[in-house]
Amino acid sequence: MGLRPNLLTRRVAGVALTTLALLLSTAAVGVVPAASASSAAPGGACSGPAGSQANARAKPGAAALHEPNELTAKQVRERDADLAAALRERANYRAGAGATTLATVTIPVVVHVIQENSTRAGGNIPDSLITSQISVLNQAYAGGTGGATTAFAFRLDKINRVTNTSWYPIVDGSSAERSMKSSLRVGGKNTLNIYLGELSDDLLGWATFPQRNLSSMDGVVVLNESLPGGTATNYNQGDTGTHEIGHWLNLYHTFQGGCGGSGDGVSDTPAEASPAYQCPTGRNTCSATGLDPITNFMDYTYDSCMYQFTTGQASRMLTAWNAYRAA
Ligand SMILES: [Zn+2]
């Protein structure tokens, strides 16, 4: 069930199959509106039969054809309404006393390494991969790989290693995931908790969207071997982490909503009918202007293909930060 079998298969099979690309989706099958989610789907973990709101990134042949986090139009409307309400709350709060609107943000990061045992296969990945992941995040969010500069930087505060066979692999939407996060999550709304492990259903990762009330589910789950230098072929340059954190900062997939409507809510990411895998240069699935944004971190292409956020995405993330996560 975990990723590993598939990864091995793919690796052996060679590039052609690769398609396994991760589906980074956000899907949430039964997503719960942020406002009413409360205990139900606290963080939005991706998927889950129970429906949460996370965003998962999966590989193409994955058992879960849809990531848990792809959102329906209704879920998008609910999230957008919640953001507007959160912004109004903040505005009132500022008028009264104080929350500052931030222009730059350094996010404290706590990484929980979930292990089955002390072997690499059992989840014991070296610290060096984690520090490399933080570097990849800082480059990506600073526009260092060719995209827009965002307001965000990341500071690794702690690596917390936990051996617990009942939490490994991490199963999206499971009671074990809830137990794990309830036990381990630390910090306030501004603290990024990252959980690393082998994952269920061929997923590369999933994340929770921001919510007004901090949930113990808040955070990002990432396949341990997707870190830079890991063994997840085609997905081992650290961009799963970059993608999932994009969701944690309120970004949708570039293919959200397909060709119509408001899409991903960002004006400078051309509409895209469906997820792109591998690196299909020149792909153009919608009649609207612009080729599909296959190089965007919020699509599902290979790590080697994606390298940018747009100015509109940077703005959306900062707005959400100020609405939901800023102190
Ligand atoms: Zn995603």
Coordinates of C-alpha atoms and ligand atoms in Angstrom, one line a residue:
M1 CA 0.0 0.0 0.0
G2 CA 2.6 2.5 0.7
L3 CA 4.5 4.3 -1.8
R4 CA 7.5 2.2 -1.8
P5 CA 6.2 -0.7 -3.8
N6 CA 5.2 1.6 -6.5
L7 CA 8.3 3.6 -6.4
L8 CA 10.3 0.5 -6.9
T9 CA 8.2 -0.6 -9.7
R10 CA 8.5 2.5 -11.4
R11 CA 12.1 2.8 -11.0
V12 CA 12.6 -0.6 -12.4
A13 CA 10.2 0.0 -15.2
G14 CA 12.0 3.0 -16.3
V15 CA 11.1 6.3 -17.5
A16 CA 8.3 5.5 -19.6
L17 CA 6.1 4.6 -16.8
T18 CA 6.9 7.3 -14.9
T19 CA 4.1 8.9 -15.2
L20 CA 3.5 8.3 -11.9
A21 CA 3.8 11.7 -11.3
L22 CA 2.5 12.9 -8.3
L23 CA -0.8 14.2 -8.3
L24 CA -0.5 17.0 -6.2
S25 CA -3.9 17.6 -5.8
T26 CA -5.9 19.3 -3.5
A27 CA -8.8 17.5 -3.6
A28 CA -10.9 17.0 -1.1
V29 CA -13.5 14.8 -1.5
G30 CA -15.7 15.7 1.1
V31 CA -14.3 18.8 2.2
V32 CA -15.6 20.5 5.0
P33 CA -16.1 24.2 4.8
A34 CA -13.6 25.8 7.0
A35 CA -16.1 27.5 9.1
S36 CA -18.0 24.4 10.0
A37 CA -15.1 22.1 9.9
S38 CA -14.0 22.6 13.3
S39 CA -13.3 19.3 14.7
A40 CA -14.3 17.5 11.7
A41 CA -11.6 18.3 9.3
P42 CA -9.3 20.3 11.1
G43 CA -6.5 20.8 9.0
G44 CA -7.7 19.7 6.0
A45 CA -5.7 16.9 5.5
C46 CA -6.1 15.8 2.4
S47 CA -8.2 13.4 1.7
G48 CA -9.7 11.0 3.6
P49 CA -12.8 9.2 3.2
A50 CA -14.2 11.5 5.7
G51 CA -13.4 14.3 3.6
S52 CA -11.1 16.9 4.6
Q53 CA -9.6 19.7 2.8
A54 CA -6.2 19.0 2.2
N55 CA -4.3 18.9 -0.9
A56 CA -2.5 15.9 -1.8
R57 CA 0.0 15.4 -4.4
A58 CA 0.0 11.9 -5.9
K59 CA 1.6 9.9 -8.5
P60 CA -0.1 9.2 -11.7
G61 CA -0.9 5.6 -11.3
A62 CA -1.8 6.0 -7.7
A63 CA -4.5 4.0 -6.2
A64 CA -6.3 7.1 -5.3
L65 CA -7.2 8.5 -8.6
H66 CA -8.1 11.7 -7.1
E67 CA -6.2 13.2 -4.5
P68 CA -7.9 13.8 -1.5
N69 CA -7.6 17.5 -1.9
E70 CA -9.0 18.5 -5.1
L71 CA -11.8 20.9 -4.3
T72 CA -15.2 21.1 -5.7
A73 CA -16.6 24.4 -6.9
K74 CA -18.7 24.6 -3.8
Q75 CA -15.7 24.1 -1.6
V76 CA -13.9 26.8 -3.4
R77 CA -16.8 29.2 -2.8
E78 CA -16.9 28.3 0.8
R79 CA -13.2 28.9 1.2
D80 CA -13.3 32.2 -0.6
A81 CA -16.1 33.4 1.6
D82 CA -14.2 32.3 4.7
L83 CA -11.2 34.2 3.5
A84 CA -13.2 37.4 3.0
A85 CA -14.7 37.0 6.5
A86 CA -11.3 36.4 8.0
L87 CA -10.0 39.6 6.4
R88 CA -12.9 41.6 7.8
E89 CA -12.2 40.2 11.2
R90 CA -8.5 41.2 10.9
A91 CA -9.4 44.6 9.7
N92 CA -11.6 45.2 12.7
Y93 CA -9.0 43.8 15.0
R94 CA -6.4 46.1 13.7
A95 CA -8.6 49.1 13.9
G96 CA -9.1 48.3 17.6
A97 CA -5.7 47.2 18.8
G98 CA -3.2 45.7 16.8
A99 CA -2.4 43.0 14.6
T100 CA 0.2 44.1 12.1
T101 CA -0.1 43.5 8.4
L102 CA 3.1 41.8 7.4
A103 CA 5.1 42.3 4.2
T104 CA 7.7 39.7 4.9
V105 CA 7.5 36.6 7.0
T106 CA 9.9 34.0 8.4
I107 CA 8.1 30.9 9.1
P108 CA 9.3 28.7 12.0
V109 CA 9.4 25.0 10.9
V110 CA 9.3 21.9 13.0
V111 CA 9.9 18.6 11.1
H112 CA 8.5 15.4 12.6
V113 CA 10.3 12.4 11.1
I114 CA 8.0 9.4 11.6
Q115 CA 9.8 6.1 11.6
E116 CA 8.9 2.5 11.7
N117 CA 12.4 1.6 12.9
S118 CA 15.9 2.9 12.7
T119 CA 16.6 1.9 9.1
R120 CA 16.4 4.2 6.1
A121 CA 13.6 2.0 4.6
G122 CA 11.9 2.4 7.9
G123 CA 11.8 6.1 7.6
N124 CA 15.1 7.1 9.2
I125 CA 16.2 9.7 6.7
P126 CA 19.3 11.8 7.5
D127 CA 19.2 15.4 8.8
S128 CA 21.0 16.4 5.6
L129 CA 17.9 15.8 3.5
I130 CA 15.9 17.9 5.8
T131 CA 18.3 20.8 5.7
S132 CA 18.4 20.5 1.9
Q133 CA 14.6 20.7 1.8
I134 CA 14.7 23.9 3.8
S135 CA 17.2 25.3 1.3
V136 CA 14.9 24.3 -1.6
L137 CA 12.0 26.0 0.1
N138 CA 13.9 29.2 0.7
Q139 CA 15.1 29.3 -2.9
A140 CA 11.7 28.6 -4.4
Y141 CA 9.8 31.1 -2.2
A142 CA 12.5 33.8 -2.9
G143 CA 12.1 33.4 -6.6
G144 CA 15.6 32.0 -6.8
T145 CA 14.6 29.4 -9.4
G146 CA 13.0 31.8 -11.8
G147 CA 9.6 32.6 -10.4
A148 CA 8.2 35.5 -8.5
T149 CA 9.6 36.5 -5.2
T150 CA 7.2 35.8 -2.3
A151 CA 7.1 37.2 1.2
F152 CA 8.1 33.9 2.8
A153 CA 11.3 32.4 4.2
F154 CA 11.7 29.3 6.3
R155 CA 13.7 28.7 9.4
L156 CA 14.2 25.1 10.7
D157 CA 13.7 25.2 14.4
K158 CA 13.6 21.5 15.3
I159 CA 13.8 18.0 14.0
N160 CA 11.7 15.6 16.0
R161 CA 12.2 11.9 15.4
V162 CA 9.4 9.6 16.4
T163 CA 9.4 5.8 16.1
N164 CA 5.8 4.5 16.1
T165 CA 4.8 1.6 13.9
S166 CA 1.1 2.5 14.2
W167 CA 1.8 5.8 12.5
Y168 CA 3.8 4.3 9.6
P169 CA 3.0 4.6 6.8
I170 CA 1.0 7.8 7.3
V171 CA -2.4 7.1 6.0
D172 CA -4.3 10.1 4.8
G173 CA -7.5 10.7 6.6
S174 CA -7.0 8.0 9.1
S175 CA -7.5 8.0 12.8
A176 CA -3.8 7.2 13.1
E177 CA -3.0 10.5 11.3
R178 CA -5.2 12.3 13.7
S179 CA -3.6 10.7 16.6
M180 CA -0.1 11.5 15.3
K181 CA -0.8 15.1 14.7
S182 CA -2.7 15.6 18.0
S183 CA 0.3 14.2 19.8
L184 CA 3.0 15.9 17.9
R185 CA 1.9 19.3 16.6
V186 CA 3.5 22.3 18.2
G187 CA 3.4 26.1 17.9
G188 CA 0.8 28.6 16.9
K189 CA -0.9 29.3 13.5
N190 CA 2.3 30.6 12.1
T191 CA 4.3 27.5 12.9
L192 CA 4.7 25.0 10.0
N193 CA 4.6 21.4 11.2
I194 CA 5.9 19.0 8.5
Y195 CA 5.4 15.3 8.9
L196 CA 7.7 13.0 7.0
G197 CA 7.1 9.3 6.3
E198 CA 6.1 6.7 3.9
L199 CA 2.6 7.6 2.7
S200 CA -0.6 5.8 1.8
D201 CA -2.0 5.5 -1.7
D202 CA 1.0 6.5 -3.6
L203 CA 0.6 10.1 -2.4
L204 CA 3.5 12.4 -2.4
G205 CA 2.0 14.6 0.1
W206 CA -1.0 16.5 1.4
A207 CA -1.7 19.7 3.3
T208 CA -4.3 21.6 5.2
F209 CA -5.5 25.0 4.1
P210 CA -5.5 27.8 6.6
Q211 CA -8.5 28.1 8.9
R212 CA -9.5 30.7 11.4
N213 CA -9.5 28.3 14.3
L214 CA -6.2 26.5 14.6
S215 CA -6.7 22.8 14.4
S216 CA -4.4 20.1 15.6
M217 CA -4.5 18.7 12.0
D218 CA -2.8 21.9 10.7
G219 CA 0.3 21.1 8.8
V220 CA 1.9 19.4 5.8
V221 CA 2.6 15.7 5.2
V222 CA 5.4 14.9 2.8
L223 CA 6.8 11.6 1.4
N224 CA 10.2 11.3 3.1
E225 CA 12.0 10.1 0.0
S226 CA 10.7 13.2 -2.0
L227 CA 13.2 15.4 -0.2
P228 CA 16.1 16.5 -2.2
G229 CA 18.4 13.5 -2.8
G230 CA 15.7 11.0 -1.8
T231 CA 14.8 7.9 -3.8
A232 CA 11.4 9.0 -5.3
T233 CA 12.5 9.1 -8.9
N234 CA 11.3 12.3 -10.7
Y235 CA 10.0 13.6 -7.4
N236 CA 13.1 13.9 -5.4
Q237 CA 14.1 17.5 -5.7
G238 CA 12.0 18.8 -2.9
D239 CA 9.1 20.3 -4.9
T240 CA 6.5 18.2 -3.2
G241 CA 7.3 20.2 0.0
T242 CA 7.2 23.4 -2.0
H243 CA 3.8 22.5 -3.5
E244 CA 2.2 21.3 -0.2
I245 CA 3.3 24.4 1.6
G246 CA 1.7 26.4 -1.2
H247 CA -1.6 24.8 -0.2
W248 CA -0.8 25.5 3.5
L249 CA -0.6 29.2 2.4
N250 CA -3.9 29.0 0.6
L251 CA -2.9 28.3 -3.0
Y252 CA -5.1 26.0 -5.1
H253 CA -3.9 23.9 -8.0
T254 CA -3.4 25.7 -11.3
F255 CA -6.0 23.3 -12.8
Q256 CA -8.6 24.1 -10.1
G257 CA -11.9 24.7 -11.8
G258 CA -10.7 23.7 -15.2
C259 CA -11.1 26.1 -18.0
G260 CA -14.0 28.0 -16.6
G261 CA -14.9 30.3 -13.8
S262 CA -12.4 31.8 -11.4
G263 CA -10.0 28.8 -11.7
D264 CA -7.4 29.0 -9.0
G265 CA -8.3 32.5 -8.0
V266 CA -5.1 33.9 -9.4
S267 CA -5.2 36.0 -12.6
D268 CA -1.7 35.3 -13.9
T269 CA -1.8 31.5 -14.0
P270 CA -3.5 30.6 -17.3
A271 CA -6.5 28.3 -17.1
E272 CA -5.7 24.6 -17.4
A273 CA -8.3 21.9 -17.9
S274 CA -6.6 19.1 -15.9
P275 CA -3.4 18.3 -14.1
A276 CA -0.3 18.1 -16.2
Y277 CA 2.2 15.2 -15.6
Q278 CA 5.8 14.7 -16.5
C279 CA 6.7 17.9 -18.5
P280 CA 4.4 18.4 -21.5
T281 CA 5.9 21.4 -23.0
G282 CA 3.5 23.4 -25.1
R283 CA 0.4 21.9 -23.5
N284 CA -2.6 24.1 -24.0
T285 CA -5.9 22.7 -22.8
C286 CA -8.1 25.8 -22.6
S287 CA -9.1 28.3 -25.3
A288 CA -8.3 31.2 -23.0
T289 CA -5.0 33.0 -23.5
G290 CA -1.9 31.3 -22.4
L291 CA -0.3 27.9 -22.4
D292 CA -0.9 25.6 -19.4
P293 CA 1.2 26.6 -16.4
I294 CA 3.1 23.3 -16.3
T295 CA 6.2 24.9 -14.7
N296 CA 4.2 26.2 -11.8
F297 CA 4.8 24.6 -8.4
M298 CA 1.0 24.1 -8.1
D299 CA 0.7 21.8 -11.0
Y300 CA 1.6 18.0 -10.9
T301 CA 4.6 17.8 -13.2
Y302 CA 8.0 16.4 -12.4
D303 CA 10.1 18.3 -10.0
S304 CA 12.6 19.0 -12.8
C305 CA 9.7 20.7 -14.7
M306 CA 8.3 23.0 -12.1
Y307 CA 10.2 26.1 -10.9
Q308 CA 7.9 29.0 -10.2
F309 CA 5.2 30.8 -8.4
T310 CA 3.6 33.8 -10.0
T311 CA 3.2 37.3 -8.7
G312 CA -0.5 36.6 -8.3
Q313 CA 0.2 33.5 -6.2
A314 CA 2.6 35.4 -4.1
S315 CA 0.0 38.0 -3.4
R316 CA -2.7 35.4 -2.6
M317 CA -0.4 33.7 -0.1
L318 CA 0.5 36.9 1.7
T319 CA -3.2 38.0 1.9
A320 CA -4.0 34.6 3.4
W321 CA -1.1 34.9 5.8
N322 CA -2.4 38.2 7.1
A323 CA -5.9 36.9 7.4
Y324 CA -5.2 33.5 9.0
R325 CA -1.7 33.0 10.3
A326 CA -0.1 36.3 11.3
A327 CA 0.0 36.9 15.0
Ligands
ZN1 ZN -1.7 19.7 -4.3

